[in-house]
Amino acid sequence: MTGKALPPEAPPDCPLCPRLVAFREANEAAHPEWFNGAVPSFAPEGGEEFVRLLIIGLAPGLQGANKTGRPFTGDYAGDLLYATLIESGLASGPYERRPDDALTLRGVMVTNAVRCVPPQNKPTAQEANTCRGYLQARMAALPNLRALLCLGKISHDSTLRALGARVASHPFGHEASYDLQGPNGPLTLVSSYHCSRYNTNTGVLTEAMFDSAVRRAKSAAGL
Ligand SMILES: O=c1cc[nH]c(=O)[nH]1
């Protein structure tokens, strides 16, 4: 943690993680037309007060959210995430891999544990710690938040720490679910294997498994 209170959204040119700033600058030089910044959370229709479920990914993909500026937009993980949200009634299409595609979320916000793209898709523990202040502020700014869906172990662990809960007492697992205290009242945390192409290609996560985790989180959120 930085020790300093952070706002719910990072400025696009957030300076907190030197390695991520250097990576951003290299990406900017190579692809000036890309977004190349800390990616803001994707809010539902109606805004923050309508958010009952917060979906927390790992970090922007280089050619996905880092390019388009919207979480999970433009890469395989987003294809699966947004198709599943549409199927379960938590979003309305079309999802077309671009931020102006008119996709709308219903009662759900999508964010990331780390807001800037990391090299090789792997944030360091220090980067997750530093970015956690934004996640804490993000949760605190959602007055009607009831449930969290954490995609992958890094998101799961970072979210537990953001809530002041012990990681060792709340092990990660697919559809692991814990009742915790959030900044604005009780929260149910549901975890899922990350919806990455790697996990679906290797059979770690099937579409049916992902759908089931999303529906569990939807139900916990009362949506
Ligand atoms: O975790 C992820 C993966 C892809 N895109 C994101 O925004 N987050």
mmCIF file of C-alpha atoms and ligand atoms in Angstrom:
data_model
loop_
_atom_site.group_PDB
_atom_site.id
_atom_site.type_symbol
_atom_site.label_atom_id
_atom_site.label_comp_id
_atom_site.label_asym_id
_atom_site.label_seq_id
_atom_site.Cartn_x
_atom_site.Cartn_y
_atom_site.Cartn_z
ATOM 1 C CA MET A 1 0.000 0.000 0.000
ATOM 2 C CA THR A 2 1.078 3.560 -0.558
ATOM 3 C CA GLY A 3 -0.413 4.657 2.759
ATOM 4 C CA LYS A 4 -2.052 7.585 0.944
ATOM 5 C CA ALA A 5 -5.819 7.499 0.299
ATOM 6 C CA LEU A 6 -6.517 7.119 -3.412
ATOM 7 C CA PRO A 7 -9.636 7.986 -5.450
ATOM 8 C CA PRO A 8 -11.816 5.181 -6.967
ATOM 9 C CA GLU A 9 -10.391 5.781 -10.418
ATOM 10 C CA ALA A 10 -6.709 6.154 -11.255
ATOM 11 C CA PRO A 11 -5.700 9.047 -13.502
ATOM 12 C CA PRO A 12 -4.765 7.696 -16.960
ATOM 13 C CA ASP A 13 -1.156 8.759 -16.359
ATOM 14 C CA CYS A 14 -0.960 7.280 -12.837
ATOM 15 C CA PRO A 15 2.689 7.539 -11.729
ATOM 16 C CA LEU A 16 2.673 5.028 -8.836
ATOM 17 C CA CYS A 17 4.377 1.950 -10.370
ATOM 18 C CA PRO A 18 7.678 2.711 -12.124
ATOM 19 C CA ARG A 19 7.767 -0.545 -14.132
ATOM 20 C CA LEU A 20 4.205 -0.045 -15.393
ATOM 21 C CA VAL A 21 4.906 3.605 -16.263
ATOM 22 C CA ALA A 22 7.962 2.524 -18.291
ATOM 23 C CA PHE A 23 5.892 -0.147 -20.074
ATOM 24 C CA ARG A 24 3.151 2.400 -20.800
ATOM 25 C CA GLU A 25 5.689 4.836 -22.248
ATOM 26 C CA ALA A 26 7.158 2.126 -24.486
ATOM 27 C CA ASN A 27 3.656 1.177 -25.672
ATOM 28 C CA GLU A 28 2.812 4.828 -26.291
ATOM 29 C CA ALA A 29 5.929 5.233 -28.425
ATOM 30 C CA ALA A 30 5.143 2.094 -30.437
ATOM 31 C CA HIS A 31 1.344 2.574 -30.654
ATOM 32 C CA PRO A 32 0.404 6.209 -30.061
ATOM 33 C CA GLU A 33 -3.162 5.513 -31.265
ATOM 34 C CA TRP A 34 -3.824 3.076 -28.368
ATOM 35 C CA PHE A 35 -5.316 4.132 -25.016
ATOM 36 C CA ASN A 36 -2.108 3.314 -23.058
ATOM 37 C CA GLY A 37 -3.209 4.447 -19.610
ATOM 38 C CA ALA A 38 -4.703 3.287 -16.316
ATOM 39 C CA VAL A 39 -8.003 1.799 -17.510
ATOM 40 C CA PRO A 40 -11.091 3.185 -15.749
ATOM 41 C CA SER A 41 -13.824 0.886 -14.418
ATOM 42 C CA PHE A 42 -16.777 0.149 -16.716
ATOM 43 C CA ALA A 43 -19.963 1.346 -14.980
ATOM 44 C CA PRO A 44 -23.541 0.241 -15.545
ATOM 45 C CA GLU A 45 -26.432 2.241 -16.873
ATOM 46 C CA GLY A 46 -27.543 4.645 -14.159
ATOM 47 C CA GLY A 47 -24.067 4.911 -12.615
ATOM 48 C CA GLU A 48 -22.431 3.912 -9.350
ATOM 49 C CA GLU A 49 -25.539 3.765 -7.186
ATOM 50 C CA PHE A 50 -26.888 0.917 -9.356
ATOM 51 C CA VAL A 51 -23.860 -1.298 -8.814
ATOM 52 C CA ARG A 52 -24.691 -4.392 -6.729
ATOM 53 C CA LEU A 53 -21.985 -6.632 -8.217
ATOM 54 C CA LEU A 54 -18.353 -5.649 -8.830
ATOM 55 C CA ILE A 55 -16.401 -7.918 -11.181
ATOM 56 C CA ILE A 56 -12.667 -7.681 -10.538
ATOM 57 C CA GLY A 57 -10.277 -8.875 -13.237
ATOM 58 C CA LEU A 58 -6.504 -9.076 -13.085
ATOM 59 C CA ALA A 59 -5.145 -6.226 -15.218
ATOM 60 C CA PRO A 60 -5.716 -4.788 -18.707
ATOM 61 C CA GLY A 61 -4.590 -6.964 -21.602
ATOM 62 C CA LEU A 62 -1.953 -5.339 -23.818
ATOM 63 C CA GLN A 63 -4.063 -5.463 -26.969
ATOM 64 C CA GLY A 64 -7.389 -5.508 -25.145
ATOM 65 C CA ALA A 65 -8.223 -2.947 -22.463
ATOM 66 C CA ASN A 66 -4.861 -1.200 -22.789
ATOM 67 C CA LYS A 67 -5.629 -0.571 -26.450
ATOM 68 C CA THR A 68 -9.336 0.241 -26.185
ATOM 69 C CA GLY A 69 -9.546 1.880 -22.729
ATOM 70 C CA ARG A 70 -12.418 -0.294 -21.410
ATOM 71 C CA PRO A 71 -11.862 -3.323 -19.138
ATOM 72 C CA PHE A 72 -11.861 -6.674 -20.949
ATOM 73 C CA THR A 73 -12.658 -5.009 -24.274
ATOM 74 C CA GLY A 74 -10.841 -6.285 -27.335
ATOM 75 C CA ASP A 75 -9.434 -9.644 -26.308
ATOM 76 C CA TYR A 76 -10.548 -13.235 -25.795
ATOM 77 C CA ALA A 77 -11.180 -12.851 -22.042
ATOM 78 C CA GLY A 78 -13.672 -10.093 -22.825
ATOM 79 C CA ASP A 79 -15.388 -12.176 -25.505
ATOM 80 C CA LEU A 80 -16.145 -14.816 -22.870
ATOM 81 C CA LEU A 81 -16.899 -12.373 -20.044
ATOM 82 C CA TYR A 82 -19.314 -10.180 -21.964
ATOM 83 C CA ALA A 83 -21.031 -13.082 -23.762
ATOM 84 C CA THR A 84 -21.621 -14.677 -20.353
ATOM 85 C CA LEU A 85 -22.923 -11.432 -18.828
ATOM 86 C CA ILE A 86 -25.328 -10.981 -21.762
ATOM 87 C CA GLU A 87 -26.473 -14.612 -21.467
ATOM 88 C CA SER A 88 -27.132 -14.236 -17.736
ATOM 89 C CA GLY A 89 -29.042 -10.964 -18.118
ATOM 90 C CA LEU A 90 -26.332 -8.789 -16.541
ATOM 91 C CA ALA A 91 -25.570 -6.949 -19.791
ATOM 92 C CA SER A 92 -27.271 -6.085 -23.047
ATOM 93 C CA GLY A 93 -25.414 -6.312 -26.309
ATOM 94 C CA PRO A 94 -24.057 -5.782 -28.777
ATOM 95 C CA TYR A 95 -20.509 -6.452 -27.586
ATOM 96 C CA GLU A 96 -18.233 -5.615 -30.490
ATOM 97 C CA ARG A 97 -14.758 -5.393 -28.936
ATOM 98 C CA ARG A 98 -14.802 -1.581 -28.908
ATOM 99 C CA PRO A 99 -15.809 0.892 -26.200
ATOM 100 C CA ASP A 100 -18.448 2.608 -28.385
ATOM 101 C CA ASP A 101 -20.321 -0.630 -29.136
ATOM 102 C CA ALA A 102 -23.395 0.309 -27.031
ATOM 103 C CA LEU A 103 -22.895 -2.636 -24.650
ATOM 104 C CA THR A 104 -24.635 -1.764 -21.373
ATOM 105 C CA LEU A 105 -24.200 -3.380 -17.957
ATOM 106 C CA ARG A 106 -27.094 -4.003 -15.552
ATOM 107 C CA GLY A 107 -26.254 -3.693 -11.865
ATOM 108 C CA VAL A 108 -22.632 -4.650 -12.556
ATOM 109 C CA MET A 109 -19.355 -2.760 -12.701
ATOM 110 C CA VAL A 110 -16.214 -4.264 -14.240
ATOM 111 C CA THR A 111 -12.798 -3.251 -12.948
ATOM 112 C CA ASN A 112 -9.293 -4.688 -12.466
ATOM 113 C CA ALA A 113 -7.120 -5.405 -9.426
ATOM 114 C CA VAL A 114 -4.293 -3.627 -11.260
ATOM 115 C CA ARG A 115 -5.341 -0.754 -13.509
ATOM 116 C CA CYS A 116 -2.336 -0.598 -15.878
ATOM 117 C CA VAL A 117 -1.168 -3.274 -18.308
ATOM 118 C CA PRO A 118 1.783 -5.236 -16.901
ATOM 119 C CA PRO A 119 4.507 -6.872 -19.011
ATOM 120 C CA GLN A 120 3.620 -10.520 -19.773
ATOM 121 C CA ASN A 121 0.227 -9.980 -18.119
ATOM 122 C CA LYS A 122 1.877 -10.446 -14.714
ATOM 123 C CA PRO A 123 1.742 -7.662 -12.152
ATOM 124 C CA THR A 124 4.255 -7.942 -9.321
ATOM 125 C CA ALA A 125 3.071 -8.300 -5.728
ATOM 126 C CA GLN A 126 4.296 -4.748 -5.134
ATOM 127 C CA GLU A 127 2.182 -3.446 -8.053
ATOM 128 C CA ALA A 128 -0.908 -5.229 -6.753
ATOM 129 C CA ASN A 129 -0.239 -3.733 -3.306
ATOM 130 C CA THR A 130 0.194 -0.242 -4.714
ATOM 131 C CA CYS A 131 -2.934 -0.400 -6.878
ATOM 132 C CA ARG A 132 -5.064 -1.820 -4.033
ATOM 133 C CA GLY A 133 -5.856 1.677 -2.764
ATOM 134 C CA TYR A 134 -7.872 2.266 -5.944
ATOM 135 C CA LEU A 135 -9.772 -0.997 -5.425
ATOM 136 C CA GLN A 136 -10.561 -0.060 -1.823
ATOM 137 C CA ALA A 137 -11.783 3.364 -2.882
ATOM 138 C CA ARG A 138 -13.752 1.772 -5.735
ATOM 139 C CA MET A 139 -15.647 -0.497 -3.333
ATOM 140 C CA ALA A 140 -16.169 2.310 -0.817
ATOM 141 C CA ALA A 141 -17.760 4.508 -3.506
ATOM 142 C CA LEU A 142 -20.459 1.910 -4.292
ATOM 143 C CA PRO A 143 -23.217 2.379 -1.692
ATOM 144 C CA ASN A 144 -25.326 -0.612 -2.822
ATOM 145 C CA LEU A 145 -22.552 -3.135 -3.405
ATOM 146 C CA ARG A 146 -23.586 -6.656 -2.321
ATOM 147 C CA ALA A 147 -21.237 -9.066 -4.108
ATOM 148 C CA LEU A 148 -17.825 -9.368 -5.731
ATOM 149 C CA LEU A 149 -16.761 -11.736 -8.495
ATOM 150 C CA CYS A 150 -12.980 -12.136 -8.474
ATOM 151 C CA LEU A 151 -11.441 -13.526 -11.645
ATOM 152 C CA GLY A 152 -8.299 -15.486 -10.810
ATOM 153 C CA LYS A 153 -6.197 -15.884 -7.681
ATOM 154 C CA ILE A 154 -4.380 -12.548 -7.880
ATOM 155 C CA SER A 155 -7.718 -10.721 -7.965
ATOM 156 C CA HIS A 156 -9.075 -12.953 -5.178
ATOM 157 C CA ASP A 157 -6.079 -12.360 -2.882
ATOM 158 C CA SER A 158 -5.856 -8.650 -3.583
ATOM 159 C CA THR A 159 -9.571 -8.188 -2.931
ATOM 160 C CA LEU A 160 -9.372 -10.053 0.376
ATOM 161 C CA ARG A 161 -6.485 -7.824 1.419
ATOM 162 C CA ALA A 162 -8.420 -4.743 0.287
ATOM 163 C CA LEU A 163 -11.206 -5.811 2.670
ATOM 164 C CA GLY A 164 -8.764 -6.516 5.499
ATOM 165 C CA ALA A 165 -9.552 -10.267 5.403
ATOM 166 C CA ARG A 166 -6.906 -12.969 5.861
ATOM 167 C CA VAL A 167 -5.912 -14.705 2.613
ATOM 168 C CA ALA A 168 -4.959 -17.931 4.437
ATOM 169 C CA SER A 169 -8.451 -18.267 5.936
ATOM 170 C CA HIS A 170 -10.211 -17.731 2.589
ATOM 171 C CA PRO A 171 -8.530 -19.977 0.003
ATOM 172 C CA PHE A 172 -9.043 -19.366 -3.705
ATOM 173 C CA GLY A 173 -11.102 -21.900 -5.646
ATOM 174 C CA HIS A 174 -13.560 -21.951 -8.494
ATOM 175 C CA GLU A 175 -16.896 -20.838 -7.023
ATOM 176 C CA ALA A 176 -15.328 -20.433 -3.579
ATOM 177 C CA SER A 177 -17.653 -18.064 -1.775
ATOM 178 C CA TYR A 178 -17.165 -16.088 1.437
ATOM 179 C CA ASP A 179 -19.317 -13.709 3.433
ATOM 180 C CA LEU A 180 -17.234 -10.698 4.376
ATOM 181 C CA GLN A 181 -17.616 -7.204 5.693
ATOM 182 C CA GLY A 182 -17.350 -4.507 3.029
ATOM 183 C CA PRO A 183 -16.916 -0.755 3.433
ATOM 184 C CA ASN A 184 -20.693 -0.216 3.169
ATOM 185 C CA GLY A 185 -22.058 -3.430 4.715
ATOM 186 C CA PRO A 186 -21.909 -7.187 4.214
ATOM 187 C CA LEU A 187 -20.536 -8.551 0.945
ATOM 188 C CA THR A 188 -20.337 -11.995 -0.623
ATOM 189 C CA LEU A 189 -17.088 -12.670 -2.457
ATOM 190 C CA VAL A 190 -17.328 -15.329 -5.178
ATOM 191 C CA SER A 191 -14.216 -16.414 -7.054
ATOM 192 C CA SER A 192 -13.752 -17.950 -10.477
ATOM 193 C CA TYR A 193 -10.861 -19.159 -12.540
ATOM 194 C CA HIS A 194 -9.922 -16.282 -14.819
ATOM 195 C CA CYS A 195 -11.745 -16.336 -18.168
ATOM 196 C CA SER A 196 -8.459 -16.199 -20.103
ATOM 197 C CA ARG A 197 -7.873 -18.026 -23.348
ATOM 198 C CA TYR A 198 -5.125 -20.015 -21.593
ATOM 199 C CA ASN A 199 -7.562 -21.344 -18.976
ATOM 200 C CA THR A 200 -10.231 -22.281 -21.520
ATOM 201 C CA ASN A 201 -7.696 -23.809 -23.940
ATOM 202 C CA THR A 202 -6.221 -25.975 -21.194
ATOM 203 C CA GLY A 203 -9.643 -27.041 -19.891
ATOM 204 C CA VAL A 204 -9.115 -25.401 -16.488
ATOM 205 C CA LEU A 205 -12.267 -23.363 -17.150
ATOM 206 C CA THR A 206 -15.186 -24.331 -19.392
ATOM 207 C CA GLU A 207 -17.885 -21.961 -20.550
ATOM 208 C CA ALA A 208 -20.359 -23.859 -18.348
ATOM 209 C CA MET A 209 -18.122 -23.436 -15.288
ATOM 210 C CA PHE A 210 -17.777 -19.721 -15.946
ATOM 211 C CA ASP A 211 -21.500 -19.314 -16.485
ATOM 212 C CA SER A 212 -22.150 -21.058 -13.183
ATOM 213 C CA ALA A 213 -19.765 -18.761 -11.263
ATOM 214 C CA VAL A 214 -21.325 -15.654 -12.836
ATOM 215 C CA ARG A 215 -24.817 -16.850 -11.916
ATOM 216 C CA ARG A 216 -23.725 -17.555 -8.351
ATOM 217 C CA ALA A 217 -22.354 -14.010 -8.040
ATOM 218 C CA LYS A 218 -25.511 -12.599 -9.662
ATOM 219 C CA SER A 219 -27.666 -14.396 -7.132
ATOM 220 C CA ALA A 220 -25.460 -13.266 -4.209
ATOM 221 C CA ALA A 221 -25.879 -9.692 -5.444
ATOM 222 C CA GLY A 222 -29.670 -10.057 -5.534
ATOM 223 C CA LEU A 223 -29.748 -9.324 -9.261
HETATM 224 O O1 LIG B 1 -8.131 -9.488 -16.296
HETATM 225 C C1 LIG B 1 -8.299 -8.918 -17.360
HETATM 226 C C2 LIG B 1 -8.076 -9.546 -18.595
HETATM 227 C C3 LIG B 1 -8.300 -8.858 -19.725
HETATM 228 N N1 LIG B 1 -8.730 -7.588 -19.654
HETATM 229 C C4 LIG B 1 -8.953 -6.961 -18.477
HETATM 230 O O2 LIG B 1 -9.345 -5.808 -18.421
HETATM 231 N N2 LIG B 1 -8.714 -7.665 -17.367
#
